[in-house]
Coordinates of C-alpha atoms and ligand atoms in Angstrom, one line a residue:
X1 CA -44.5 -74.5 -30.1
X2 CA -41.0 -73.1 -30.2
X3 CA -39.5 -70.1 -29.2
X4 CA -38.4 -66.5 -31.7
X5 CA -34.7 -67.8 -30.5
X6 CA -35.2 -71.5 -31.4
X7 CA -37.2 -70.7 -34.7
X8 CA -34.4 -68.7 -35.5
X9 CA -31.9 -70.9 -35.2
X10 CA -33.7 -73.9 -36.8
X11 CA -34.2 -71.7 -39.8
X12 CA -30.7 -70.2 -40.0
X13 CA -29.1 -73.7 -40.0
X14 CA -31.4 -75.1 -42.6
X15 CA -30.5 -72.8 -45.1
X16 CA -29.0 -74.3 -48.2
X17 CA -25.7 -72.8 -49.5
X18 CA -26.1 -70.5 -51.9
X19 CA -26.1 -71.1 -55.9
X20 CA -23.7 -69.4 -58.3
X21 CA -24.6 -67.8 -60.8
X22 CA -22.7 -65.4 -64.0
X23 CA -24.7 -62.0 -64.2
X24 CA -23.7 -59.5 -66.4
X25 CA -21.9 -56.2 -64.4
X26 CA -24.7 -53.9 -65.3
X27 CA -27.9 -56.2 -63.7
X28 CA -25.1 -57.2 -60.8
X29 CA -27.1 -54.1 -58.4
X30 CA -27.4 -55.8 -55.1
X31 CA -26.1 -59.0 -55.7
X32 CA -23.4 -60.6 -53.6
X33 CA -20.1 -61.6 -55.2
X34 CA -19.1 -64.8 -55.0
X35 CA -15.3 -64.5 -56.3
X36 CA -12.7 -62.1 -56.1
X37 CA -12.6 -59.8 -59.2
X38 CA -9.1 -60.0 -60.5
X39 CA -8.4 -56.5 -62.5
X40 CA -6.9 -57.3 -65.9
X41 CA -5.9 -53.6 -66.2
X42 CA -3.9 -51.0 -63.9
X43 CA -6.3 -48.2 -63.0
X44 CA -5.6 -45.5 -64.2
X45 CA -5.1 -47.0 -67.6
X46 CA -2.1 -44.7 -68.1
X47 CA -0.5 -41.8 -66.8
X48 CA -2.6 -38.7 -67.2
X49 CA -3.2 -35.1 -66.1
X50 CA -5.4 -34.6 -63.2
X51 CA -6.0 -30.7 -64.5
X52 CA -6.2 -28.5 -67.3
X53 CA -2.9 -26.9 -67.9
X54 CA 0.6 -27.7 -69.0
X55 CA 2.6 -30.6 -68.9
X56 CA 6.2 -29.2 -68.6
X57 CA 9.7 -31.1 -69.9
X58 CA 12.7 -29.6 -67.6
X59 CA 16.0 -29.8 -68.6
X60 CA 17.4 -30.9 -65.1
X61 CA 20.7 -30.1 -65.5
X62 CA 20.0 -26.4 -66.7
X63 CA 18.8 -23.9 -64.2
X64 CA 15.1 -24.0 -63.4
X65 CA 13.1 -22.0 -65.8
X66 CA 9.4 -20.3 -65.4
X67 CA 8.8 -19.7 -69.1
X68 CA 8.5 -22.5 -71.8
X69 CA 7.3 -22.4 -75.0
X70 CA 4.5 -24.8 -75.9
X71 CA 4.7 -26.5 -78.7
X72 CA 2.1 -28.6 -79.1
X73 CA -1.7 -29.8 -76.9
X74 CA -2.9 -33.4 -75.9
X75 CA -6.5 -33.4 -74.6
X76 CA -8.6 -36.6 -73.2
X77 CA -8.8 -39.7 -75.6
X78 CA -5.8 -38.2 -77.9
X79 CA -3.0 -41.1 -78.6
X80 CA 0.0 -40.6 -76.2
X81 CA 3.2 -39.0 -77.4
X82 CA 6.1 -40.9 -76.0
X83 CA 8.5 -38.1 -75.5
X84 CA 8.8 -34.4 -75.4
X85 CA 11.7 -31.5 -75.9
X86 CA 13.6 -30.9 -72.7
X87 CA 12.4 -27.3 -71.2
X88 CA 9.2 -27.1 -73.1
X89 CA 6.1 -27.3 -72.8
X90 CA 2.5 -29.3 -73.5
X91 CA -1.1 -27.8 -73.4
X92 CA -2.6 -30.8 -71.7
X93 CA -6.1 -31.3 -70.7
X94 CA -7.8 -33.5 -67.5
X95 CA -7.2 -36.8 -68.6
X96 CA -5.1 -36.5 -71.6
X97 CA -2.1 -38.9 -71.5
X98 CA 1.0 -37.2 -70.3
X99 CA 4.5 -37.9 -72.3
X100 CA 6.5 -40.3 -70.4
X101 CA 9.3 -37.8 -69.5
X102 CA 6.5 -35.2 -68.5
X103 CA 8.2 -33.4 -64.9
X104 CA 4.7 -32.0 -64.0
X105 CA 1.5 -30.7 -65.0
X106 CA 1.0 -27.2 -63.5
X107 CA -2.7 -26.3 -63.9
X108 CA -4.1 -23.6 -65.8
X109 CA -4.7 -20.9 -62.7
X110 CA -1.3 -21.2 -62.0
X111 CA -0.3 -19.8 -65.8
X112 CA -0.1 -17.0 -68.3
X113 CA 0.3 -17.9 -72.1
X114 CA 0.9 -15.0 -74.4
X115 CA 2.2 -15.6 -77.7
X116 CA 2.9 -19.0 -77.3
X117 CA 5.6 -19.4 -74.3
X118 CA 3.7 -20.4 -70.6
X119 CA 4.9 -18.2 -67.5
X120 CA 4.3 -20.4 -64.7
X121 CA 3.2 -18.6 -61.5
X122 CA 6.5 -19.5 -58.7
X123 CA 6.5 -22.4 -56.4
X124 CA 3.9 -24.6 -59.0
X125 CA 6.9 -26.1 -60.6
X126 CA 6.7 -29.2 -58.4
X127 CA 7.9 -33.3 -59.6
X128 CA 5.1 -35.5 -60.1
X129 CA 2.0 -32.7 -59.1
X130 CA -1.1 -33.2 -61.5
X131 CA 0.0 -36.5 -62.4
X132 CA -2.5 -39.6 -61.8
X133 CA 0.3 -42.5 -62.1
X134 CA -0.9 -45.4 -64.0
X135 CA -1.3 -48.3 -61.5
X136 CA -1.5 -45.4 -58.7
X137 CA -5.0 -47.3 -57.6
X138 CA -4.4 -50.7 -58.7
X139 CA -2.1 -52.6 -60.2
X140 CA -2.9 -55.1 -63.2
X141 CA -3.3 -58.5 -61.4
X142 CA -5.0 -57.2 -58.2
X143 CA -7.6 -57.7 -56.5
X144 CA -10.3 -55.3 -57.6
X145 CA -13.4 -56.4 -55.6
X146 CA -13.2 -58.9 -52.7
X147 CA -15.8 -62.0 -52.8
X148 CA -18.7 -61.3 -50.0
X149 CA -19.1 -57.3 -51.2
X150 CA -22.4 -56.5 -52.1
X151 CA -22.6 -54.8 -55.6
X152 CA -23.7 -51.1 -55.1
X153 CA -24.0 -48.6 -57.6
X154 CA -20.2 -47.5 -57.5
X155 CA -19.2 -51.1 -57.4
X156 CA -21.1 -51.5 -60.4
X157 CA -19.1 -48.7 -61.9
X158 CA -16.0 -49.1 -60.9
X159 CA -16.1 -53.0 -62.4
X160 CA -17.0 -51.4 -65.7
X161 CA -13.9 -49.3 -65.8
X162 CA -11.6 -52.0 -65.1
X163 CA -13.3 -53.5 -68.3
X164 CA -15.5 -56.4 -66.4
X165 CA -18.6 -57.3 -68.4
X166 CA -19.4 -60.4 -66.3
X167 CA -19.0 -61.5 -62.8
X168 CA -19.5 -64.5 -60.7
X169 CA -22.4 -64.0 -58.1
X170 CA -24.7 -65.6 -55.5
X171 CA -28.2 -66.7 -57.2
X172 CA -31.0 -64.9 -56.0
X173 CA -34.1 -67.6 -55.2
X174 CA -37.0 -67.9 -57.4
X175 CA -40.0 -66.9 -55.3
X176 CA -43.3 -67.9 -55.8
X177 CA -46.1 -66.3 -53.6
X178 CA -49.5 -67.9 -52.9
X179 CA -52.2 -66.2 -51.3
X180 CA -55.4 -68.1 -49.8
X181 CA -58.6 -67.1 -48.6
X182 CA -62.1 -66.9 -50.2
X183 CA -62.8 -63.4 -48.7
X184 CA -60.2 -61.9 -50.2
X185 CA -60.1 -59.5 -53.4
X186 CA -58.2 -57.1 -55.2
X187 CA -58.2 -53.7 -55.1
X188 CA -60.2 -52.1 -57.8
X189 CA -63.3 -54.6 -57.7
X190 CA -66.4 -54.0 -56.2
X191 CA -66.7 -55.6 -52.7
X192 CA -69.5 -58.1 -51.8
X193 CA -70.8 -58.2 -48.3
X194 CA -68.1 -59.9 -46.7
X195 CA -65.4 -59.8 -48.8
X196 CA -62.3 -57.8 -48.0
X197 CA -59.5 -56.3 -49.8
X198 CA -56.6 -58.1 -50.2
X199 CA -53.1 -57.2 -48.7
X200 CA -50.5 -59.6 -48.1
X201 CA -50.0 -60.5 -52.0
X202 CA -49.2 -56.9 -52.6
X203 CA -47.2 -56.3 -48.8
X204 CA -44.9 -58.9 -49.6
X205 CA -44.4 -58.5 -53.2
X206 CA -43.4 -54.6 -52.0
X207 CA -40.8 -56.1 -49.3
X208 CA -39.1 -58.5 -51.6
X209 CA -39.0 -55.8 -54.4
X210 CA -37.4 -53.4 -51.6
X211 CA -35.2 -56.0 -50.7
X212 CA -33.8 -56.8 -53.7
X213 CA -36.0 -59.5 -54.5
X214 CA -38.4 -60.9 -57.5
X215 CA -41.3 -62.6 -57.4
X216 CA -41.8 -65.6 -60.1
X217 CA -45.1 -66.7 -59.5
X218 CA -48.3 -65.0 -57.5
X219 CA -51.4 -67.0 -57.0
X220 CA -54.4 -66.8 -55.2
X221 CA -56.8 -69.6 -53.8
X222 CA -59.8 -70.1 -52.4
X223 CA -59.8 -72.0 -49.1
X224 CA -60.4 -75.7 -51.1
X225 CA -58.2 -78.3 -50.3
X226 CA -57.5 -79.7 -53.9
X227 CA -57.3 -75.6 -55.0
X228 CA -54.7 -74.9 -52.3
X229 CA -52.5 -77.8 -53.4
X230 CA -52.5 -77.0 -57.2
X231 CA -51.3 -73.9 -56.3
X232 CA -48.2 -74.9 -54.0
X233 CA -47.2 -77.6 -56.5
X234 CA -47.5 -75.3 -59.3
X235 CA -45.1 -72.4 -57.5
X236 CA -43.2 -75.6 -56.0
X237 CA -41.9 -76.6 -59.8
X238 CA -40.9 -73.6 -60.5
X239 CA -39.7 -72.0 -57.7
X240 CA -36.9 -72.1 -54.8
X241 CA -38.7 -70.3 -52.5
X242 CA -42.7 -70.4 -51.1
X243 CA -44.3 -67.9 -49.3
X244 CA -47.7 -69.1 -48.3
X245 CA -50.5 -66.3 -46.5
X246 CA -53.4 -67.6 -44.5
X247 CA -54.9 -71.0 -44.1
X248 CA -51.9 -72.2 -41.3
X249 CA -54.3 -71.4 -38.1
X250 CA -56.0 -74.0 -36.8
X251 CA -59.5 -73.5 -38.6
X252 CA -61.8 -75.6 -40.8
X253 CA -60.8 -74.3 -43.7
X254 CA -56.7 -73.7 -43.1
X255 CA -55.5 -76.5 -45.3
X256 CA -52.3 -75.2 -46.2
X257 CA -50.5 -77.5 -44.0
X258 CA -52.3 -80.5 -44.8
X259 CA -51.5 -79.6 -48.0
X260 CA -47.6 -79.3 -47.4
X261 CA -47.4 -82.4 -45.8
X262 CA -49.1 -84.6 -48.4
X263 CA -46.6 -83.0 -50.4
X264 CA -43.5 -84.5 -48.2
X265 CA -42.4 -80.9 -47.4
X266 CA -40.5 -81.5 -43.8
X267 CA -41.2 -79.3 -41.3
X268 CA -39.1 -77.1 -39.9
X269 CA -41.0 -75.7 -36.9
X270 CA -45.4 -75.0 -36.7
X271 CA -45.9 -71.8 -34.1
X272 CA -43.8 -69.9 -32.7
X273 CA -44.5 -68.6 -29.1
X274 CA -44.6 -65.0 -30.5
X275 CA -47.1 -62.0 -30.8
X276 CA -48.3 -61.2 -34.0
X277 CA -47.3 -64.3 -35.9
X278 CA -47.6 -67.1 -33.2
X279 CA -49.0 -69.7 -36.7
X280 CA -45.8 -69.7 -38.5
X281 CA -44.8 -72.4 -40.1
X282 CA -41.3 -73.2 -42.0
X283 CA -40.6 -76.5 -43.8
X284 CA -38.7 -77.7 -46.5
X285 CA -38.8 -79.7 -49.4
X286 CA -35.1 -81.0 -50.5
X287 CA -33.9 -77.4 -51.0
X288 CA -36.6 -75.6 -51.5
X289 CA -38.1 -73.2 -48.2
X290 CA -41.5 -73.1 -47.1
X291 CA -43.1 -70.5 -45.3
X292 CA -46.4 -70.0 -44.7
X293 CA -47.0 -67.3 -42.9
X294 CA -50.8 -66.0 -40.9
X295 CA -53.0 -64.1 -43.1
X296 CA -53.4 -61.5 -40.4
X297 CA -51.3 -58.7 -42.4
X298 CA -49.6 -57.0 -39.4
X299 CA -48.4 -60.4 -38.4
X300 CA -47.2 -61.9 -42.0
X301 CA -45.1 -58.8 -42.7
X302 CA -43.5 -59.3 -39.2
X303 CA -43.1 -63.3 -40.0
X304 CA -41.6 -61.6 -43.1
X305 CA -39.1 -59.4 -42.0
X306 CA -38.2 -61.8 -39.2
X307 CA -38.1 -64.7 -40.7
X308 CA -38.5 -65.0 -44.9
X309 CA -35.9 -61.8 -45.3
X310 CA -32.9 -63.1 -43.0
X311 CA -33.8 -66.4 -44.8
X312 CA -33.7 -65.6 -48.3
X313 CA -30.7 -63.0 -47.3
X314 CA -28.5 -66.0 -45.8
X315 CA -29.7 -68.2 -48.9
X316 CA -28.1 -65.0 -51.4
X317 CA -24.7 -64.7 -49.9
X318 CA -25.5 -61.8 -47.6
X319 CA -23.3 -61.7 -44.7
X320 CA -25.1 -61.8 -41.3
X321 CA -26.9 -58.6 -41.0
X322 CA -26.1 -57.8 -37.2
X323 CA -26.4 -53.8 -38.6
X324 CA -30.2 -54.1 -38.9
X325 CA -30.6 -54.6 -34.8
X326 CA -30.4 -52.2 -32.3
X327 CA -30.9 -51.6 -28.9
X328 CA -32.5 -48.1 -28.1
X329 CA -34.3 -46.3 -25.1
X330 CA -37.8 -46.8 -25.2
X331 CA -40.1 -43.5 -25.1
X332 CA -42.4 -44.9 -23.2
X333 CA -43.2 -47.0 -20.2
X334 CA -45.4 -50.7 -22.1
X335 CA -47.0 -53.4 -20.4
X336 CA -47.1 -56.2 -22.1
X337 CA -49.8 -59.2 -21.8
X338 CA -50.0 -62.7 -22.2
X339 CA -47.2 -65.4 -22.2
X340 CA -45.5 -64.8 -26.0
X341 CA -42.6 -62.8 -26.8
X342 CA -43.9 -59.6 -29.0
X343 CA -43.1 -57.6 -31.7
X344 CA -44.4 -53.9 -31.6
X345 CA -44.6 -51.5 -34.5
X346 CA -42.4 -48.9 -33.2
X347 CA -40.6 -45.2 -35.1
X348 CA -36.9 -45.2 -33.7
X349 CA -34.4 -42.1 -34.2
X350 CA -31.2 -42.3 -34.0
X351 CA -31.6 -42.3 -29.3
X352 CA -34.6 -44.2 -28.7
X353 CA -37.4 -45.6 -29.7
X354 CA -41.6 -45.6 -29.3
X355 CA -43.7 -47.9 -29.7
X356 CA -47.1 -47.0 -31.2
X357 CA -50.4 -47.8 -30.5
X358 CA -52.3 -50.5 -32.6
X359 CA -50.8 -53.5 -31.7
X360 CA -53.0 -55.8 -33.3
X361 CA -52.1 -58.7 -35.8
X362 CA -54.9 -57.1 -38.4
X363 CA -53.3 -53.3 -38.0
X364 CA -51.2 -52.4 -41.0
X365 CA -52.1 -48.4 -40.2
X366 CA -49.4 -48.2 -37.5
X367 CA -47.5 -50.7 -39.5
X368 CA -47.4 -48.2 -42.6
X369 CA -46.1 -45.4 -40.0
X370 CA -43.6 -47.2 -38.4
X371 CA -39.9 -47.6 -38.9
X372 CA -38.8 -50.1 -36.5
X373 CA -39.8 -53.5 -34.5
X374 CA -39.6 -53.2 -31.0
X375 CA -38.8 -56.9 -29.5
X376 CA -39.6 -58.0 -26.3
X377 CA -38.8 -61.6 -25.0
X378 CA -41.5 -63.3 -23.1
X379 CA -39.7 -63.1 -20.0
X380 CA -39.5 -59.3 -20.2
X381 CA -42.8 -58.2 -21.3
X382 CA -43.0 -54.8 -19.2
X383 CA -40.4 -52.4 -19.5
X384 CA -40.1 -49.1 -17.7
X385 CA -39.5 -45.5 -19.7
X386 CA -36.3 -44.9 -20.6
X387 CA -35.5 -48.6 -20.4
X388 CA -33.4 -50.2 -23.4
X389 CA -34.9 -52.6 -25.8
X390 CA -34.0 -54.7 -28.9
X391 CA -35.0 -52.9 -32.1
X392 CA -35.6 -54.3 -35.3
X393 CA -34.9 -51.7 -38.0
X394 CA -37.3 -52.6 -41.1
X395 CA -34.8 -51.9 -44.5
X396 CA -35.0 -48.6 -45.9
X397 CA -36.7 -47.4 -49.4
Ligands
AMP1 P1 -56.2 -66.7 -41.9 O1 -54.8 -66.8 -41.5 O2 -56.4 -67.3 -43.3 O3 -57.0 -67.4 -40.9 O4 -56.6 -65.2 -42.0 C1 -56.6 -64.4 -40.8 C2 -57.1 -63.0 -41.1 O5 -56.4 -62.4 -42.0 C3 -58.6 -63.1 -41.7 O6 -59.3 -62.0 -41.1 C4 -58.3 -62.9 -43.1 O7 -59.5 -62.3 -43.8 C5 -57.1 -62.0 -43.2 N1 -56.4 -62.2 -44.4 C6 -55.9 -63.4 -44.8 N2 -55.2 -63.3 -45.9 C7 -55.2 -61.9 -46.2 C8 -54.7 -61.2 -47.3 N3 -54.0 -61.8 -48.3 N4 -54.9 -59.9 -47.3 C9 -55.6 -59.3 -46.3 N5 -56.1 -59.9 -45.2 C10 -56.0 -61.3 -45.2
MG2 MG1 -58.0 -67.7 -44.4

C-alpha cells in the first residue's frame, strides 16, 4: 500500500507527454495550445474610427477652424479613401476606415451639422482622438497567443479575427470507460430483488464532460472473468485512456486486476492508504493509463477527481493546476478514525470550509451537495474548529 503523496507522485511522473494535434479554431474550446500563434495581420486591420462622427482634415498652417464642410461619408466595410481636402471634413462611422491624413475623428455628441458644414463643440479638436491606429494592438509578425494558454471563448475569438482557421494543440486522450458488476442496471429498467441502479458509468461520464473531456467507448460487464477482459481489450484498442469501476477489491468475483495483468498492463501502484478509495489501482500499458477505480461511487468520483483528472489534465498540456487547492478554516471541530488519510465531502466559501455529514464510500447524497474535498493526512486525522485544512475544490459547471 502506498500513500495519497506517493500515489501522486508515481502517477504524475508516469505521464506520457502530450500528443499534438491540428484542430480547427472554432472546436479549439478548452484545448491547450501547443505553439505560439504568430499573427499574419496587424490588429486593427487598418486605421479606423472608434465613434460615429467626423473625421476632420486641418490645414495646419491656417488658423484652427471649428466649422468644416463635409463633403463626403465613409461607414464600416466601405473601401478606404487615401486622402482628403485640407480643412474639411468626413461623416465617418465606428469602424469605417479613416483617410490617411485624417487629424481626428470628433464624435457625433460633440457636433452640429446644418446645411452641410460641421460646428465642432471647443476643445474636441484633439490629434489622433477617435482613432484606433492599425497595429495599435499587435503588430503583423507577433506573437498573438503564447503556447501553454488554454483556449477560452475570447481566445477563440480573438484567433478568428487575426484570420486563424487552424491551430496547433495538445491531443485530448481517447477514453474508454468500463463498468463491472452483475448487480448493476440502468436507470429506467425495472429492478429485480437485488439489483441496484447504476452510477459510476454516468458520474464519470458527467466529470469528464465538465472537464472538458469525451468518452470513446462505455461498456458494462458482468463480474466474469473472460467478460471482464473482452471488455478492457476492446476499450484497450481503441482507446488512450481506461477507466475501470468495481471489481479491484479483494473479492471472489473482482477480476479486473487479474484481468490487467494477463494483459501485461504494468502497475503503477494497487491501494492507496486513503479513505474512500483505499482499492485504487493505476497501471500502464506502453502509453496507455489504467485506472480502475472502487465501485463504491463516493469513493470512484474521489479516485476521479484525485487522481484520473490531474492525470488526464497533465497528459493534455494543462499546466499544474496549484489554483484548484486551498487551505481554508474548518467550520467545525472532526475526529477522524482509523489509520488512512481521508477525503471528506465538504461546501467551502470563499473563508472556510465544512465538512458534511455522510462520509461513507457508498454516499453520493452529500457528494451531490458538496463543493469541496476536505483532505486530511493520516497523521492529522482530528482537527480542532477554526483549524486550517487542505481543500480540494471540485471544477465548476
Ligand atoms: P465493487 O468495487 O465492485 O466491490 O463494488 C463496491 C460497491 O459499489 C458495491 O456495493 C457495488 O454494488 C457498488 N457499485 C459498483 N459499481 C457500481 C456502479 N457502477 N454504480 C453504482 N454502484 C456501484
Ligand atoms: Mg463489483
Amino acid at each position: 500500500m502506498v500513500t495519497v503523496e506517493e500515489a501522486k507522485s508515481i502517477l504524475m511522473n508516469s505521464i506520457p507527454a502530450p500528443g499534438i494535434a491540428r484542430q480547427s479554431v472554432i472546436s479549439s474550446l478548452g484545448f491547450v495550445l501547443a505553439e505560439d500563434v504568430i499573427s499574419k495581420y496587424a490588429i486593427p486591420l487598418f486605421s479606423q474610427s472608434a465613434v460615429d462622427g467626423f473625421a476632420i482634415c486641418m490645414d495646419l498652417k491656417d488658423e484652427p477652424l471649428l466649422t468644416f464642410p463635409v463633403i463626403g461619408e465613409l461607414k464600416a466595410g466601405d473601401p478606404p479613401i487615401k486622402r482628403m481636402k485640407p480643412n474639411s471634413a468626413i461623416r465617418i462611422f465606428t469602424g469605417a476606415p479613416v483617410p490617411a491624413n485624417t487629424y481626428c475623428v470628433v464624435m457625433q455628441e460633440r457636433t452640429i451639422l446644418r446645411d452641410g458644414i460641421v460646428t465642432i463643440e471647443e476643445g474636441f479638436i484633439k490629434a489622433g482622438s477617435n482613432i484606433r491606429v492599425k497595429g495599435n494592438q499587435l503588430k503583423k509578425g507577433d506573437c498573438g497567443l503564447q503556447k501553454g494558454i488554454v483556449v477560452s471563448p475570447a481566445a477563440i475569438g480573438f484567433l478568428c479575427s487575426i484570420g486563424c482557421t487552424e491551430i496547433k494543440v495538445y491531443a485530448k486522450p481517447r477514453i474508454g470507460i468500463l463498468t463491472t458488476g452483475n448487480e448493476l442496471i440502468t436507470a429506467g429498467k425495472k429492478l429485480k430483488p437485488g439489483q441496484i441502479y447504476e452510477s459510476n458509468q454516468a458520474t464519470l461520464s458527467a466529470a469528464l464532460m465538465q472537464s472538458g473531456y469525451s468518452v470513446e467507448l462505455k461498456l458494462k460487464a458482468k463480474d466474469k472473468k473472460e467478460l471482464v477482459k473482452d471488455a478492457v481489450k476492446k476499450i484497450l484498442s481503441a482507446c488512450d485512456v481506461l477507466i475501470i469501476s468495481g471489481g479491484i477489491s479483494v473479492g471472489k468475483y473482482d477480476f479486473v486486476k487479474d484481468v490487467l495483468t494477463g494483459l501485461s498492463v504494468k502497475e503503477l501502484f494497487y491501494k492507496v492508504s486513503q479513505k474512500p478509495g483505499k482499492p485504487l489501482f493505476v497501471g500502464k500499458k506502453g502509453k496507455q493509463l489504467i485506472f480502475a477505480v472502487p465501485g463504491n461511487p463516493a469513493a470512484a468520483l474521489v479516485c476521479f477527481y484525485q487522481y484520473v483528472l490531474p492525470a488526464l489534465n497533465k497528459l493534455s498540456g494543462f499546466p499544474d493546476q496549484e489554483s484548484s487547492t486551498q487551505k481554508l478554516k474548518s467550520e467545525l471541530m472532526f475526529s477522524g478514525k482509523g489509520d488512512r488519510s481521508l477525503f471528506l465531502k465538504a461546501i467551502a466559501t470563499q473563508e472556510k470550509v465544512r465538512i458534511l455529514d455522510g462520509q461513507d464510500s457508498d454516499n453520493l447524497q452529500s457528494f451531490a451537495k458538496a463543493n469541496a474535498l476536505v483532505y486530511l493526512p493520516k497523521d492529522q486525522l482530528t482537527i480542532s474548529e477554526g483549524e486550517i485544512v487542505d481543500v480540494f475544490l471540485f471544477p465548476e459547471i
